mmCIF file of C-alpha atoms in Angstrom:
data_model
loop_
_atom_site.group_PDB
_atom_site.id
_atom_site.type_symbol
_atom_site.label_atom_id
_atom_site.label_comp_id
_atom_site.label_asym_id
_atom_site.label_seq_id
_atom_site.Cartn_x
_atom_site.Cartn_y
_atom_site.Cartn_z
ATOM 1 C CA UNK A 3 50.246 4.357 9.636
ATOM 2 C CA UNK A 4 47.866 5.222 6.810
ATOM 3 C CA UNK A 5 48.889 7.072 3.663
ATOM 4 C CA UNK A 6 46.063 9.078 2.117
ATOM 5 C CA UNK A 7 47.333 11.109 -0.829
ATOM 6 C CA UNK A 8 49.929 10.257 -3.464
ATOM 7 C CA UNK A 9 51.697 11.626 -6.507
ATOM 8 C CA UNK A 10 48.605 10.593 -8.463
ATOM 9 C CA UNK A 11 46.542 13.002 -6.345
ATOM 10 C CA UNK A 12 48.922 15.813 -7.291
ATOM 11 C CA UNK A 13 49.016 14.715 -10.932
ATOM 12 C CA UNK A 14 45.237 15.045 -11.161
ATOM 13 C CA UNK A 15 45.182 18.496 -9.558
ATOM 14 C CA UNK A 16 48.030 19.771 -11.738
ATOM 15 C CA UNK A 17 46.247 18.438 -14.800
ATOM 16 C CA UNK A 18 43.028 20.146 -13.740
ATOM 17 C CA UNK A 19 44.895 23.436 -13.307
ATOM 18 C CA UNK A 20 46.167 23.139 -16.897
ATOM 19 C CA UNK A 21 42.929 21.835 -18.411
ATOM 20 C CA UNK A 22 40.177 23.478 -16.407
ATOM 21 C CA UNK A 23 37.396 22.280 -18.685
ATOM 22 C CA UNK A 24 34.347 20.100 -18.133
ATOM 23 C CA UNK A 25 35.308 17.595 -20.850
ATOM 24 C CA UNK A 26 38.744 17.060 -19.301
ATOM 25 C CA UNK A 27 37.320 16.706 -15.796
ATOM 26 C CA UNK A 28 34.734 14.134 -16.853
ATOM 27 C CA UNK A 29 37.353 12.172 -18.765
ATOM 28 C CA UNK A 30 39.470 12.022 -15.581
ATOM 29 C CA UNK A 31 36.693 11.858 -12.993
ATOM 30 C CA UNK A 32 37.697 8.349 -11.914
ATOM 31 C CA UNK A 33 41.142 9.721 -10.978
ATOM 32 C CA UNK A 34 39.514 12.475 -8.964
ATOM 33 C CA UNK A 35 37.349 10.002 -7.066
ATOM 34 C CA UNK A 36 40.136 7.480 -6.434
ATOM 35 C CA UNK A 37 43.038 9.787 -5.644
ATOM 36 C CA UNK A 38 41.514 13.001 -4.269
ATOM 37 C CA UNK A 39 37.968 12.781 -2.966
ATOM 38 C CA UNK A 40 37.929 9.262 -1.492
ATOM 39 C CA UNK A 41 41.301 9.618 0.308
ATOM 40 C CA UNK A 42 40.164 12.956 1.703
ATOM 41 C CA UNK A 43 36.955 11.359 2.957
ATOM 42 C CA UNK A 44 38.948 8.591 4.665
ATOM 43 C CA UNK A 45 41.178 11.191 6.304
ATOM 44 C CA UNK A 46 38.184 13.123 7.600
ATOM 45 C CA UNK A 47 36.650 10.000 9.083
ATOM 46 C CA UNK A 48 39.940 9.070 10.731
ATOM 47 C CA UNK A 49 40.312 12.558 12.247
ATOM 48 C CA UNK A 50 36.883 12.559 13.892
ATOM 49 C CA UNK A 51 37.842 10.636 17.089
ATOM 50 C CA UNK A 52 40.744 12.995 17.809
ATOM 51 C CA UNK A 53 38.560 16.009 17.053
ATOM 52 C CA UNK A 54 35.778 14.749 19.336
ATOM 53 C CA UNK A 55 38.319 14.437 22.157
ATOM 54 C CA UNK A 56 39.231 18.099 21.665
ATOM 55 C CA UNK A 57 35.682 19.396 21.310
ATOM 56 C CA UNK A 58 32.377 17.512 21.112
ATOM 57 C CA UNK A 59 30.909 20.399 19.120
ATOM 58 C CA UNK A 60 33.063 20.132 15.973
ATOM 59 C CA UNK A 61 32.703 17.644 13.142
ATOM 60 C CA UNK A 62 35.056 16.029 10.617
ATOM 61 C CA UNK A 63 32.264 14.721 8.403
ATOM 62 C CA UNK A 64 33.279 12.415 5.527
ATOM 63 C CA UNK A 65 29.890 12.413 3.768
ATOM 64 C CA UNK A 66 30.182 13.267 0.050
ATOM 65 C CA UNK A 67 27.295 15.764 0.281
ATOM 66 C CA UNK A 68 26.659 18.041 3.243
ATOM 67 C CA UNK A 69 29.868 17.022 4.973
ATOM 68 C CA UNK A 70 33.244 18.639 5.511
ATOM 69 C CA UNK A 71 34.506 18.374 1.941
ATOM 70 C CA UNK A 72 33.976 21.398 -0.286
ATOM 71 C CA UNK A 73 32.746 20.839 -3.818
ATOM 72 C CA UNK A 74 35.518 20.986 -6.392
ATOM 73 C CA UNK A 75 33.093 22.680 -8.766
ATOM 74 C CA UNK A 76 33.452 26.437 -8.639
ATOM 75 C CA UNK A 77 30.443 28.667 -8.037
ATOM 76 C CA UNK A 78 30.924 31.055 -10.936
ATOM 77 C CA UNK A 79 27.769 33.140 -10.454
ATOM 78 C CA UNK A 80 29.510 35.982 -8.641
ATOM 79 C CA UNK A 81 33.166 35.082 -9.175
ATOM 80 C CA UNK A 82 35.599 36.839 -11.464
ATOM 81 C CA UNK A 83 37.197 33.479 -12.246
ATOM 82 C CA UNK A 84 34.733 31.674 -14.488
ATOM 83 C CA UNK A 85 36.720 28.431 -14.772
ATOM 84 C CA UNK A 86 34.400 25.561 -13.806
ATOM 85 C CA UNK A 87 36.657 23.863 -11.242
ATOM 86 C CA UNK A 88 38.939 24.726 -8.357
ATOM 87 C CA UNK A 89 42.453 23.316 -8.874
ATOM 88 C CA UNK A 90 42.530 22.272 -5.212
ATOM 89 C CA UNK A 91 40.468 20.306 -2.720
ATOM 90 C CA UNK A 92 39.542 21.742 0.654
ATOM 91 C CA UNK A 93 37.654 20.610 3.726
ATOM 92 C CA UNK A 94 36.494 22.336 6.864
ATOM 93 C CA UNK A 95 36.006 20.786 10.287
ATOM 94 C CA UNK A 96 32.934 22.699 11.276
ATOM 95 C CA UNK A 97 30.957 23.613 14.387
ATOM 96 C CA UNK A 98 27.692 21.729 14.856
ATOM 97 C CA UNK A 99 25.802 25.048 14.924
ATOM 98 C CA UNK A 100 27.405 26.457 11.775
ATOM 99 C CA UNK A 101 24.053 26.769 9.985
ATOM 100 C CA UNK A 102 22.532 28.735 12.873
ATOM 101 C CA UNK A 103 25.238 31.285 13.664
ATOM 102 C CA UNK A 104 28.664 32.367 12.329
ATOM 103 C CA UNK A 105 31.290 30.002 13.681
ATOM 104 C CA UNK A 106 35.022 29.368 13.346
ATOM 105 C CA UNK A 107 36.299 26.198 11.718
ATOM 106 C CA UNK A 108 39.454 24.252 11.015
ATOM 107 C CA UNK A 109 40.452 23.949 7.363
ATOM 108 C CA UNK A 110 42.730 21.685 5.330
ATOM 109 C CA UNK A 111 43.825 22.645 1.811
ATOM 110 C CA UNK A 112 45.195 20.141 -0.717
ATOM 111 C CA UNK A 113 47.043 21.764 -3.634
ATOM 112 C CA UNK A 114 50.487 20.745 -4.922
ATOM 113 C CA UNK A 115 53.092 23.105 -3.511
ATOM 114 C CA UNK A 116 50.452 25.169 -1.665
ATOM 115 C CA UNK A 117 48.976 22.881 1.008
ATOM 116 C CA UNK A 118 48.077 24.430 4.346
ATOM 117 C CA UNK A 119 46.278 23.908 7.641
ATOM 118 C CA UNK A 120 44.247 26.789 9.079
ATOM 119 C CA UNK A 121 42.026 27.565 12.032
ATOM 120 C CA UNK A 122 39.708 30.497 12.678
ATOM 121 C CA UNK A 123 36.980 32.496 10.998
ATOM 122 C CA UNK A 124 37.336 33.876 7.473
ATOM 123 C CA UNK A 125 35.303 36.714 5.909
ATOM 124 C CA UNK A 126 32.852 37.134 8.805
ATOM 125 C CA UNK A 127 30.158 39.768 8.511
ATOM 126 C CA UNK A 128 30.887 43.204 9.957
ATOM 127 C CA UNK A 129 28.843 42.667 13.170
ATOM 128 C CA UNK A 130 30.818 39.462 13.825
ATOM 129 C CA UNK A 131 34.128 41.258 13.290
ATOM 130 C CA UNK A 132 33.038 43.925 15.762
ATOM 131 C CA UNK A 133 32.134 41.305 18.379
ATOM 132 C CA UNK A 134 35.516 39.637 18.076
ATOM 133 C CA UNK A 135 37.374 42.948 18.269
ATOM 134 C CA UNK A 136 35.452 43.970 21.366
ATOM 135 C CA UNK A 137 36.075 40.574 22.951
ATOM 136 C CA UNK A 138 39.811 40.984 22.359
ATOM 137 C CA UNK A 139 39.718 44.402 24.019
ATOM 138 C CA UNK A 140 37.748 43.000 26.956
ATOM 139 C CA UNK A 141 39.913 39.862 27.255
ATOM 140 C CA UNK A 142 43.454 40.805 26.183
ATOM 141 C CA UNK A 143 45.254 38.252 28.358
ATOM 142 C CA UNK A 144 43.206 35.438 26.869
ATOM 143 C CA UNK A 145 44.103 36.695 23.388
ATOM 144 C CA UNK A 146 47.766 36.791 24.353
ATOM 145 C CA UNK A 147 47.668 33.142 25.439
ATOM 146 C CA UNK A 148 45.494 31.931 22.541
ATOM 147 C CA UNK A 149 47.079 33.799 19.626
ATOM 148 C CA UNK A 150 50.240 35.572 20.718
ATOM 149 C CA UNK A 151 52.113 33.063 22.853
ATOM 150 C CA UNK A 152 55.615 32.672 21.341
ATOM 151 C CA UNK A 153 55.271 28.971 20.457
ATOM 152 C CA UNK A 154 51.852 29.580 18.901
ATOM 153 C CA UNK A 155 52.991 32.612 16.933
ATOM 154 C CA UNK A 156 56.009 30.769 15.522
ATOM 155 C CA UNK A 157 54.186 27.665 14.325
ATOM 156 C CA UNK A 158 50.713 29.087 13.616
ATOM 157 C CA UNK A 159 51.069 32.777 12.732
ATOM 158 C CA UNK A 160 48.021 34.949 12.296
ATOM 159 C CA UNK A 161 47.204 35.655 8.668
ATOM 160 C CA UNK A 162 47.628 39.308 7.670
ATOM 161 C CA UNK A 163 45.208 38.978 4.746
ATOM 162 C CA UNK A 164 42.825 41.935 4.244
ATOM 163 C CA UNK A 165 44.016 44.095 7.138
ATOM 164 C CA UNK A 166 42.599 47.576 7.628
ATOM 165 C CA UNK A 167 45.069 50.385 6.897
ATOM 166 C CA UNK A 168 44.661 51.740 10.436
ATOM 167 C CA UNK A 169 42.958 50.542 13.626
ATOM 168 C CA UNK A 170 39.187 51.063 13.784
ATOM 169 C CA UNK A 171 37.885 54.015 15.735
ATOM 170 C CA UNK A 172 36.600 53.753 19.247
ATOM 171 C CA UNK A 173 39.334 51.600 20.744
ATOM 172 C CA UNK A 174 42.099 52.781 23.104
ATOM 173 C CA UNK A 175 45.259 53.821 21.265
ATOM 174 C CA UNK A 176 47.479 52.248 23.941
ATOM 175 C CA UNK A 177 45.848 48.831 23.648
ATOM 176 C CA UNK A 178 48.692 46.234 23.452
ATOM 177 C CA UNK A 179 47.109 44.372 20.512
ATOM 178 C CA UNK A 180 45.901 47.404 18.599
ATOM 179 C CA UNK A 181 47.217 46.031 15.289
ATOM 180 C CA UNK A 182 45.172 42.864 15.752
ATOM 181 C CA UNK A 183 42.032 45.002 15.782
ATOM 182 C CA UNK A 184 42.827 45.876 12.155
ATOM 183 C CA UNK A 185 42.037 42.307 11.152
ATOM 184 C CA UNK A 186 39.008 41.375 9.083
ATOM 185 C CA UNK A 187 39.859 37.667 9.234
ATOM 186 C CA UNK A 188 40.909 35.926 12.436
ATOM 187 C CA UNK A 189 42.881 32.959 11.156
ATOM 188 C CA UNK A 190 46.100 31.155 11.961
ATOM 189 C CA UNK A 191 47.809 29.306 9.100
ATOM 190 C CA UNK A 192 50.563 26.720 8.804
ATOM 191 C CA UNK A 193 51.913 25.603 5.402
ATOM 192 C CA UNK A 194 52.300 21.879 4.776
ATOM 193 C CA UNK A 195 54.746 20.357 2.318
ATOM 194 C CA UNK A 196 54.185 17.765 -0.395
ATOM 195 C CA UNK A 197 56.135 15.060 1.433
ATOM 196 C CA UNK A 198 53.968 15.391 4.530
ATOM 197 C CA UNK A 199 50.751 15.228 2.501
ATOM 198 C CA UNK A 200 51.813 11.993 0.805
ATOM 199 C CA UNK A 201 53.529 10.446 3.814
ATOM 200 C CA UNK A 202 52.453 8.314 6.777
ATOM 201 C CA UNK A 203 52.707 11.158 9.326
ATOM 202 C CA UNK A 204 49.856 13.269 7.909
ATOM 203 C CA UNK A 205 47.091 12.171 10.263
ATOM 204 C CA UNK A 206 49.264 12.369 13.403
ATOM 205 C CA UNK A 207 50.531 15.810 12.361
ATOM 206 C CA UNK A 208 47.024 17.135 11.785
ATOM 207 C CA UNK A 209 45.861 15.752 15.130
ATOM 208 C CA UNK A 210 48.723 17.634 16.784
ATOM 209 C CA UNK A 211 47.761 20.784 14.859
ATOM 210 C CA UNK A 212 44.161 20.472 16.024
ATOM 211 C CA UNK A 213 45.243 20.192 19.655
ATOM 212 C CA UNK A 214 47.717 23.067 19.387
ATOM 213 C CA UNK A 215 45.165 25.460 17.867
ATOM 214 C CA UNK A 216 42.289 24.415 20.136
ATOM 215 C CA UNK A 217 42.821 27.346 22.582
ATOM 216 C CA UNK A 218 42.607 29.788 19.664
ATOM 217 C CA UNK A 219 39.367 28.183 18.466
ATOM 218 C CA UNK A 220 38.017 28.121 22.013
ATOM 219 C CA UNK A 221 38.706 31.853 22.305
ATOM 220 C CA UNK A 222 36.812 32.633 19.082
ATOM 221 C CA UNK A 223 33.913 30.450 20.183
ATOM 222 C CA UNK A 224 33.775 32.354 23.476
ATOM 223 C CA UNK A 225 33.755 35.646 21.555
ATOM 224 C CA UNK A 226 30.705 34.433 19.609
ATOM 225 C CA UNK A 227 28.903 32.732 22.529
ATOM 226 C CA UNK A 228 29.437 29.292 21.020
ATOM 227 C CA UNK A 229 30.049 26.081 22.925
ATOM 228 C CA UNK A 230 33.525 24.578 22.723
#
């Protein structure tokens, strides 16, 4: 079994959180490449066969530019946080048509003490949110199986981030998943611990997570007329 990340990966990210400056980053760039970016790229490449077996339309792309890995440099143009770097590394396993239409994705977040796996669509535009809400109303049993089945809800709970105060207008008040229509993000999240991230079971665990959340992703793709 392959080990990807190590204590040296965490040491770099903790150091970056304390010294979020360009001079510090460039002085430690070799550590970033060796212990964060390159291991993450290897992991993405190793996940692609399992992902392709789940859906031929999603990609775990290890390319350094234009692939799954997000840049560690922060886009400060419109952000309140003007620090030049993110103290984490993230990657999304994206739909092949992501540049054409809004699409859900899988996401993996590497940050000491705050790692997580997620699946879904985050911060979609208002028309996309409306389409998903209407699809849930039109297909409630599918939503129950994809997002509200007991085993799914225990291991991959829906994120309650940025919920509306009350359900949107125009939907039946007796709808069984009325609270889910308050969502602005349709995401399931599972925290991951440090030992898993640095251990030999990481890839197998993530492959299991991908399979377990595939029905949820399939449902969102159906809501947005995307192939799965």
